[in-house]
mmCIF file of C-alpha atoms in Angstrom:
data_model
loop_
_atom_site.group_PDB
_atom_site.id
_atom_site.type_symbol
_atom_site.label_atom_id
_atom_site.label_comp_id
_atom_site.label_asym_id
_atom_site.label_seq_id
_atom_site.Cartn_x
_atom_site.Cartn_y
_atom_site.Cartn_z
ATOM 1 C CA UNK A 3 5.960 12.356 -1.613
ATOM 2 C CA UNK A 4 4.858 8.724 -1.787
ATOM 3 C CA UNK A 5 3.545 7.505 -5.091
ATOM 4 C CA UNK A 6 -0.332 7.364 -5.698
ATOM 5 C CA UNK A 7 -1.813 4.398 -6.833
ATOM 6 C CA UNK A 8 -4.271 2.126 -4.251
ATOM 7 C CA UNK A 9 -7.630 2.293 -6.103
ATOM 8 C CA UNK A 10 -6.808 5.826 -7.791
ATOM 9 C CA UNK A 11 -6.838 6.869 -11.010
ATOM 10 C CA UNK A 12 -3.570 8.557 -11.373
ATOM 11 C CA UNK A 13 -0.353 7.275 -12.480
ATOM 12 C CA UNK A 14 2.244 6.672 -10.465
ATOM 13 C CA UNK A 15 6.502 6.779 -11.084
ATOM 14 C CA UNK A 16 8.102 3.898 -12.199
ATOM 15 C CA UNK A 17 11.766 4.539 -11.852
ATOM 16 C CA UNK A 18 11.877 4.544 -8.327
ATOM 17 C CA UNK A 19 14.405 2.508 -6.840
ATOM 18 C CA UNK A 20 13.503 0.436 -3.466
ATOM 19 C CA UNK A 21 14.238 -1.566 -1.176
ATOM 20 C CA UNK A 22 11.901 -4.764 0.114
ATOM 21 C CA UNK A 23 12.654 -5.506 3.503
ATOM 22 C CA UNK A 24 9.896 -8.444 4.837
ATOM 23 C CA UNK A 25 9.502 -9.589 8.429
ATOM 24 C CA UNK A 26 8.874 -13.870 6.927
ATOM 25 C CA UNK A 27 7.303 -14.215 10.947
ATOM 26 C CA UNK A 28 4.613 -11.643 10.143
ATOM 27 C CA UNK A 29 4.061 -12.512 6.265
ATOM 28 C CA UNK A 30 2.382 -15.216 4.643
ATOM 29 C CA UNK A 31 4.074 -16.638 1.381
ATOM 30 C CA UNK A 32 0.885 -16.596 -0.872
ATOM 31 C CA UNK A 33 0.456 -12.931 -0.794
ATOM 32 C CA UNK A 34 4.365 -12.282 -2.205
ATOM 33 C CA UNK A 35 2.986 -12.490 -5.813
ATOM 34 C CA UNK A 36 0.090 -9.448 -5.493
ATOM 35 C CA UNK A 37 2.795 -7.727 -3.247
ATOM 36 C CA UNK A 38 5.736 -7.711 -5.697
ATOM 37 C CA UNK A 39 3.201 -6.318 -8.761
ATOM 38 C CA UNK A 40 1.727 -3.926 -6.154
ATOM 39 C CA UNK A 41 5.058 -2.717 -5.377
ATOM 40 C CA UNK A 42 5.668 -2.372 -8.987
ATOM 41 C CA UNK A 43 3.518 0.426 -9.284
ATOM 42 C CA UNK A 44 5.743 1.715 -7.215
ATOM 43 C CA UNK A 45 9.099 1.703 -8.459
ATOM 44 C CA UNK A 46 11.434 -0.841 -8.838
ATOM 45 C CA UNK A 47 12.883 -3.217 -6.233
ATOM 46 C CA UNK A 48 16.289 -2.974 -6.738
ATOM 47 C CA UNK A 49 16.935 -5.172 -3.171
ATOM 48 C CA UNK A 50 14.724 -7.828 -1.822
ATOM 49 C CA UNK A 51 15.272 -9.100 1.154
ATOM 50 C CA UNK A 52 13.486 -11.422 3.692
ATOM 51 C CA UNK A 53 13.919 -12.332 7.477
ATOM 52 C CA UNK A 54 13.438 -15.165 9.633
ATOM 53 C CA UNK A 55 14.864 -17.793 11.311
ATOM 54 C CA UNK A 56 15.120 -20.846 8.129
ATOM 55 C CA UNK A 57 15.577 -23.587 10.554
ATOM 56 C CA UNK A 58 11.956 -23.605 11.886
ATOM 57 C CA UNK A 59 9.737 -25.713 9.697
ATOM 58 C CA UNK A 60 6.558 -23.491 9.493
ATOM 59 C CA UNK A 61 8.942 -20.976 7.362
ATOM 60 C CA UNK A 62 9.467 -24.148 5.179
ATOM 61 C CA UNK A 63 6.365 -22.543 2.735
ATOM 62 C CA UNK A 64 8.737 -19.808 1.473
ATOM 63 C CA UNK A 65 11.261 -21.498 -0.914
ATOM 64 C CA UNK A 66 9.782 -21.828 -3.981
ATOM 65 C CA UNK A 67 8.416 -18.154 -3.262
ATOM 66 C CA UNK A 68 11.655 -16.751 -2.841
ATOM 67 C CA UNK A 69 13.324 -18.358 -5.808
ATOM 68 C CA UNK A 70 10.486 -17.209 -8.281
ATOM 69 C CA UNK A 71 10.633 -13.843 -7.404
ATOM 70 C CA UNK A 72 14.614 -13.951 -6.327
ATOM 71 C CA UNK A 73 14.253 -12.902 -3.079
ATOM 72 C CA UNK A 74 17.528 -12.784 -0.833
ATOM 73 C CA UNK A 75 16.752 -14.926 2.771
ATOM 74 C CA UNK A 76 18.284 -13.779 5.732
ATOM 75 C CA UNK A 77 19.019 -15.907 8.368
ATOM 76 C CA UNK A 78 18.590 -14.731 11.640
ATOM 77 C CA UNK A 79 18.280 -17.542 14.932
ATOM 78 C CA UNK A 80 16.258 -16.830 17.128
ATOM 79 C CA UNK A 81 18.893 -16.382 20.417
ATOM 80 C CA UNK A 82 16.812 -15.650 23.491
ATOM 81 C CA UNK A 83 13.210 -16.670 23.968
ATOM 82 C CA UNK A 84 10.551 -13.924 23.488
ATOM 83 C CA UNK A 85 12.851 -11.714 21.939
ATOM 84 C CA UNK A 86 12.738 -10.819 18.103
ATOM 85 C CA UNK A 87 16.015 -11.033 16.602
ATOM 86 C CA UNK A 88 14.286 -10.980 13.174
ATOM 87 C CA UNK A 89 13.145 -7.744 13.786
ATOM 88 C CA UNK A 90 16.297 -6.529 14.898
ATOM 89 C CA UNK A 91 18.368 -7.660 11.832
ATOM 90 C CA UNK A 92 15.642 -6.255 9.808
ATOM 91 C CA UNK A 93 16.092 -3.066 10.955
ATOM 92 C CA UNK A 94 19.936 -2.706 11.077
ATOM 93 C CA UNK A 95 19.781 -3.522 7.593
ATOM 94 C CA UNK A 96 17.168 -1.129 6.735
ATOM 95 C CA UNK A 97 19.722 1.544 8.184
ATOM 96 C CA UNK A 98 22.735 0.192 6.648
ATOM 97 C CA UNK A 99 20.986 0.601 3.233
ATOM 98 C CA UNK A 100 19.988 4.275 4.131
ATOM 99 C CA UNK A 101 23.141 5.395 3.749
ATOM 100 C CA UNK A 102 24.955 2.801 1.442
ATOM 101 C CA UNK A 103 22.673 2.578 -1.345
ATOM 102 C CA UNK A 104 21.125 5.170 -3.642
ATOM 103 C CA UNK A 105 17.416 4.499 -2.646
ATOM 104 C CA UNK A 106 13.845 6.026 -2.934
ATOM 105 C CA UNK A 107 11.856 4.542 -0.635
ATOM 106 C CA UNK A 108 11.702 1.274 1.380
ATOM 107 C CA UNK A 109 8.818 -1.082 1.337
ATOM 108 C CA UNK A 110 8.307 -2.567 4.777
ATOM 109 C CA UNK A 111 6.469 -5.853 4.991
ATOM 110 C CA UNK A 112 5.055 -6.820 8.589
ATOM 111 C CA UNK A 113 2.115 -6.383 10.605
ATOM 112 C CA UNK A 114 4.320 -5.445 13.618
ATOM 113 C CA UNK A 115 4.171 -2.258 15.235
ATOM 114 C CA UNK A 116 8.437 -2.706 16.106
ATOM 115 C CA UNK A 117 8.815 -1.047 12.194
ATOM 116 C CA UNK A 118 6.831 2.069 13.672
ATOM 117 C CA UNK A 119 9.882 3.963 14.664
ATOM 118 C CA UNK A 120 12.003 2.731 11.588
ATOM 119 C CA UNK A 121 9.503 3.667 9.436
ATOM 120 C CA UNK A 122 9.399 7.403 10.918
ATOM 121 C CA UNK A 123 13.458 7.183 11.002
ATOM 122 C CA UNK A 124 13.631 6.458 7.251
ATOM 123 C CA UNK A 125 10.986 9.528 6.384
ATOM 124 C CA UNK A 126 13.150 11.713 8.446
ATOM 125 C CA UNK A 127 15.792 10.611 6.037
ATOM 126 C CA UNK A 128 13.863 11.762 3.142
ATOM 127 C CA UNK A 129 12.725 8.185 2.226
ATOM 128 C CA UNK A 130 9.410 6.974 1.182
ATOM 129 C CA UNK A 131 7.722 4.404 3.118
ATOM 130 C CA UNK A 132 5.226 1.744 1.877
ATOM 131 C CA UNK A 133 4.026 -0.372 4.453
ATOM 132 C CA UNK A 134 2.206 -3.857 3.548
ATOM 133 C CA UNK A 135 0.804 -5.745 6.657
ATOM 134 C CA UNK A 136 -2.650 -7.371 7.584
ATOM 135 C CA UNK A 137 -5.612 -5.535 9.025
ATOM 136 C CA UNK A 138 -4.526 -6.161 12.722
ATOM 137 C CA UNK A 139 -1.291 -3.988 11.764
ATOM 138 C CA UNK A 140 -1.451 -0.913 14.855
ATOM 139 C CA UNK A 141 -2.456 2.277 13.995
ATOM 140 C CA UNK A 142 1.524 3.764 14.662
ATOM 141 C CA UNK A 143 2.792 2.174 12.320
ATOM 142 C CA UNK A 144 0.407 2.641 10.065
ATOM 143 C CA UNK A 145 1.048 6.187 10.279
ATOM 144 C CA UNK A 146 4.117 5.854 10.194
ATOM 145 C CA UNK A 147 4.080 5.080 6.507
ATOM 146 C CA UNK A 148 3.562 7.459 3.613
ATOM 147 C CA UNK A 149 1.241 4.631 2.455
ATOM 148 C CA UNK A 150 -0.112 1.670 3.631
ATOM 149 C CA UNK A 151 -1.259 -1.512 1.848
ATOM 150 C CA UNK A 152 -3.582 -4.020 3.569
ATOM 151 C CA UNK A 153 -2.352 -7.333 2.053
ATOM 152 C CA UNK A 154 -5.836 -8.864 2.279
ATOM 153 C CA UNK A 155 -6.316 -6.728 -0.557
ATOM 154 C CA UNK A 156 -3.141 -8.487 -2.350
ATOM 155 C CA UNK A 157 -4.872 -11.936 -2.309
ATOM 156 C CA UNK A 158 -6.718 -13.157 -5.604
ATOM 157 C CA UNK A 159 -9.675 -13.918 -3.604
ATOM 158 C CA UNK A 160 -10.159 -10.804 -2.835
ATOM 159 C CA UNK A 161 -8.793 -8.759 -6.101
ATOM 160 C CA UNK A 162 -11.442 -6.550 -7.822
ATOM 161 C CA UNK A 163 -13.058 -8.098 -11.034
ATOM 162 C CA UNK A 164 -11.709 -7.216 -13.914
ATOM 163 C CA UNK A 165 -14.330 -5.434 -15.890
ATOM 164 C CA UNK A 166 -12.893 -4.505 -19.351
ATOM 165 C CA UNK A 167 -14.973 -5.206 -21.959
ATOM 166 C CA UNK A 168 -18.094 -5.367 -19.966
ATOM 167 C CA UNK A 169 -20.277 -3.167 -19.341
ATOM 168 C CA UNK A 170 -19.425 0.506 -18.246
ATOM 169 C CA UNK A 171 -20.647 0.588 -14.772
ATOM 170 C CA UNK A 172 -18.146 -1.494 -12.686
ATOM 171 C CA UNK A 173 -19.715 -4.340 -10.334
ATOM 172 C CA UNK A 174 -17.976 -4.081 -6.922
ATOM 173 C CA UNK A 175 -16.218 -7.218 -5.547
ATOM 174 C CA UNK A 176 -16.402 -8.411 -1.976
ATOM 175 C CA UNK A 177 -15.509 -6.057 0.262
ATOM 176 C CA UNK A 178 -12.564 -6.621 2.430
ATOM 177 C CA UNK A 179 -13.300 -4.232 5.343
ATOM 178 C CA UNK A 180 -16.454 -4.519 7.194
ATOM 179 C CA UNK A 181 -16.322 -0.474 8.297
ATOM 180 C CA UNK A 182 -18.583 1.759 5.864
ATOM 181 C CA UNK A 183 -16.548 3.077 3.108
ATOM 182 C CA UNK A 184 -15.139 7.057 4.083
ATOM 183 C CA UNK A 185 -17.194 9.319 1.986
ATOM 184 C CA UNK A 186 -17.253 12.118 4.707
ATOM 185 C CA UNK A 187 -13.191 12.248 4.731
ATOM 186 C CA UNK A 188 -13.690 11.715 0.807
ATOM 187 C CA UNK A 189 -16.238 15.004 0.397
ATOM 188 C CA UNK A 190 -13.740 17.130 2.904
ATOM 189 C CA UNK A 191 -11.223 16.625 0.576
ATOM 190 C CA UNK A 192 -13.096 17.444 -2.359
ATOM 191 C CA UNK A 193 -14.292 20.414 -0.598
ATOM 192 C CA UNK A 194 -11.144 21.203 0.598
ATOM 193 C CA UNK A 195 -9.435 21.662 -3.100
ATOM 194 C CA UNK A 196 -12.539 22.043 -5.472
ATOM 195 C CA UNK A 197 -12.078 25.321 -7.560
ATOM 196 C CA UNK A 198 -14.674 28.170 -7.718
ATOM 197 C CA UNK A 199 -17.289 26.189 -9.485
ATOM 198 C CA UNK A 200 -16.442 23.101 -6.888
ATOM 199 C CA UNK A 201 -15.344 20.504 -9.792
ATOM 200 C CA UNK A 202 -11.918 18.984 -8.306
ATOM 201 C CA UNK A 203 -9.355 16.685 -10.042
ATOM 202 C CA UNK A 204 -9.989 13.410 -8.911
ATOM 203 C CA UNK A 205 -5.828 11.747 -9.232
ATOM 204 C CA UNK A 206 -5.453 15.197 -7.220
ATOM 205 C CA UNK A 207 -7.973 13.689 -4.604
ATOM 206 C CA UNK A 208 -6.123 10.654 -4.314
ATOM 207 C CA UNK A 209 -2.955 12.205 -3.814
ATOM 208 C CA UNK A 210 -4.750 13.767 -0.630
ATOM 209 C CA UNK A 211 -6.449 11.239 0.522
ATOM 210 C CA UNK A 212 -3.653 9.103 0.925
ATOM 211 C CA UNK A 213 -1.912 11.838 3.209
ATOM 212 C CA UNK A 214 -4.577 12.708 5.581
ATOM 213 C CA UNK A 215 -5.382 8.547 5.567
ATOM 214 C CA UNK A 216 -1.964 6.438 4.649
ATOM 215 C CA UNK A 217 -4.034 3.037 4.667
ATOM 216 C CA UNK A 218 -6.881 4.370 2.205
ATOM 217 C CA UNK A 219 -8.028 1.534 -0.495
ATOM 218 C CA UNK A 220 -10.610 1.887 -2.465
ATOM 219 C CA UNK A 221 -10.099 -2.065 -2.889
ATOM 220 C CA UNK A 222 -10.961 -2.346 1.138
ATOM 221 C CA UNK A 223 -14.293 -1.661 0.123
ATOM 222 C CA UNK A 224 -14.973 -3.641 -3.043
ATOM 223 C CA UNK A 225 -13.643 -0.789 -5.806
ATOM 224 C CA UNK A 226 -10.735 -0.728 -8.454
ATOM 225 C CA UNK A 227 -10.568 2.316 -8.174
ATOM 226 C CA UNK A 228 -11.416 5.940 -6.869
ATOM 227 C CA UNK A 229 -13.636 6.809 -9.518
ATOM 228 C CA UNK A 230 -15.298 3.322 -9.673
ATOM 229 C CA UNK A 231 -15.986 4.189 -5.871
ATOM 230 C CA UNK A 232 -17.042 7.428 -6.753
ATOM 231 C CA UNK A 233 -19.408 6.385 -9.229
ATOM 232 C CA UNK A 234 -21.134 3.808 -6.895
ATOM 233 C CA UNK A 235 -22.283 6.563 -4.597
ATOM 234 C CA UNK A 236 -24.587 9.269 -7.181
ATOM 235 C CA UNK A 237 -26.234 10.520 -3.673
ATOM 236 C CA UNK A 238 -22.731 11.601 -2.890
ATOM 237 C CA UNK A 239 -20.468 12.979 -6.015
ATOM 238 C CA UNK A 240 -20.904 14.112 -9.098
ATOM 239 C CA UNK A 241 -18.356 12.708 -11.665
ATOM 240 C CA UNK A 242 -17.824 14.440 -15.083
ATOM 241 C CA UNK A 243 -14.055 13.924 -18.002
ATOM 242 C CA UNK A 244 -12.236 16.514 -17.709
ATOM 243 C CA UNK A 245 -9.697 17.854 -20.033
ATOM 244 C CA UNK A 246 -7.705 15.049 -21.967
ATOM 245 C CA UNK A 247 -7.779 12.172 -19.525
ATOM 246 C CA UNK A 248 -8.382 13.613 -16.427
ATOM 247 C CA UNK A 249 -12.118 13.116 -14.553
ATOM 248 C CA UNK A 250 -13.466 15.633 -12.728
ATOM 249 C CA UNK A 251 -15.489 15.552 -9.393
ATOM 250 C CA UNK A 252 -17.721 17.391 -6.776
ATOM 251 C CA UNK A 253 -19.531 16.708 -3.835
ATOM 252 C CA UNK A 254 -23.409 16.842 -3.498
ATOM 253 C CA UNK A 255 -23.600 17.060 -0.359
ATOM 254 C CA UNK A 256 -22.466 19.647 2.009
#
């Protein structure tokens, strides 16, 4: 089961050990530092590795990228015209690893939809999948993924304020997405696992939520967190603590 953590309030394993596969055609260098520390709520990533072809000039941005966060470039030429040999290479390596290292889960960083049927390969395998790619990633491989982070979300322009110390009500920050925030799909759940007096566990609900929707992010739409989220919308949910740590929640509308 993937690891819950994009804008909810549970706490996810840290011993994992992964592997960082990242398409350099598809990525852009300034979002490597968000995406590493994302990751590292993760697990760890115990192989890094990035593809490309390092004798075009517009990959040229990567270097001092790669060196901070020792990140292992792959060369790969580009052979044939409109072919992706980067893509190729990426994935033979993704299956050589399957079965040579003792792995977790893979983290795979593109916005192309080639990496749908890897990413379904590797969860066949027993493998979690975290996928990282923009907002014009397809919808397969999205899917495809156990969990999927929108990298917009990754970028400090767009990273939730930080709000400790301040006062107790959280301010939201820009959203990223311009779709209206899921709080239908976010009541069915609730509904859906609420005990007899229809309080529900809200790291529970995040668990859920991120298997019925892999690319859910509170962040998307301007929140920390779930429970931030949840407490911007009193029309919707009622939010009480629960029993050490834990919150509790319920819907108000049915």
């Amino acid at each position: 089961m993937a690891g819950s953590n994009m804008g909810t309030d549970s706490s996810p394993v840290s011993s994992t050990s992964l592997a960082v596969l990242i398409d350099a055609d598809n990525t852009p260098p300034k979002i490597v530092d968000g995406l590493f520390e994302e990751i590292a709520k993760f697990g760890t990533a115990s192989v890094k590795r990035i593809y490309g072809d390092w004798t075009k000039p517009n990959l040229g941005g990567w270097k001092n990228v790669l060196l901070k966060h020792s990140v292992q470039p792959i060369q790969q030429f580009a052979y044939t015209q409109g072919k992706n040999a980067t893509d190729c290479s990426m994935i033979i390596d993704a299956m050589d690893l399957l079965y040579t290292k003792q792995l977790s889960g893979f983290c795979l960083v593109s916005s192309d939809s080639d990496f749908t049927r890897l990413a379904a390969r590797l969860r066949e395998e027993g493998q979690t999948v975290y996928g990282f790619g923009e907002r014009k990633t397809p919808g397969p491989f999205v899917a495809a993924c156990d969990k999927f982070i929108y990298t917009e979300v990754l970028r400090s322009d767009h990273a939730p304020q930080d709000t400790a110390g301040k006062a107790e009500e959280p301010t939201p920050s820009d959203p990223v997405s311009k779709e209206p925030p899921p709080l239908q799909l976010i009541a069915n759940v609730i509904d859906d696992i609420s005990d007899e007096d229809d309080w529900a566990n809200l790291g529970t609900v995040g668990q859920h939520l991120s298997k019925r929707k892999p690319d859910f992010d509170t962040r998307l739409f301007g929140h920390k967190k779930l429970s931030d989220m949840i407490r911007a919308y009193p029309k919707w949910f009622q939010i009480q603590k629960g029993q050490g740590k834990s919150i509790q929640v319920k819907t108000l509308r049915k």
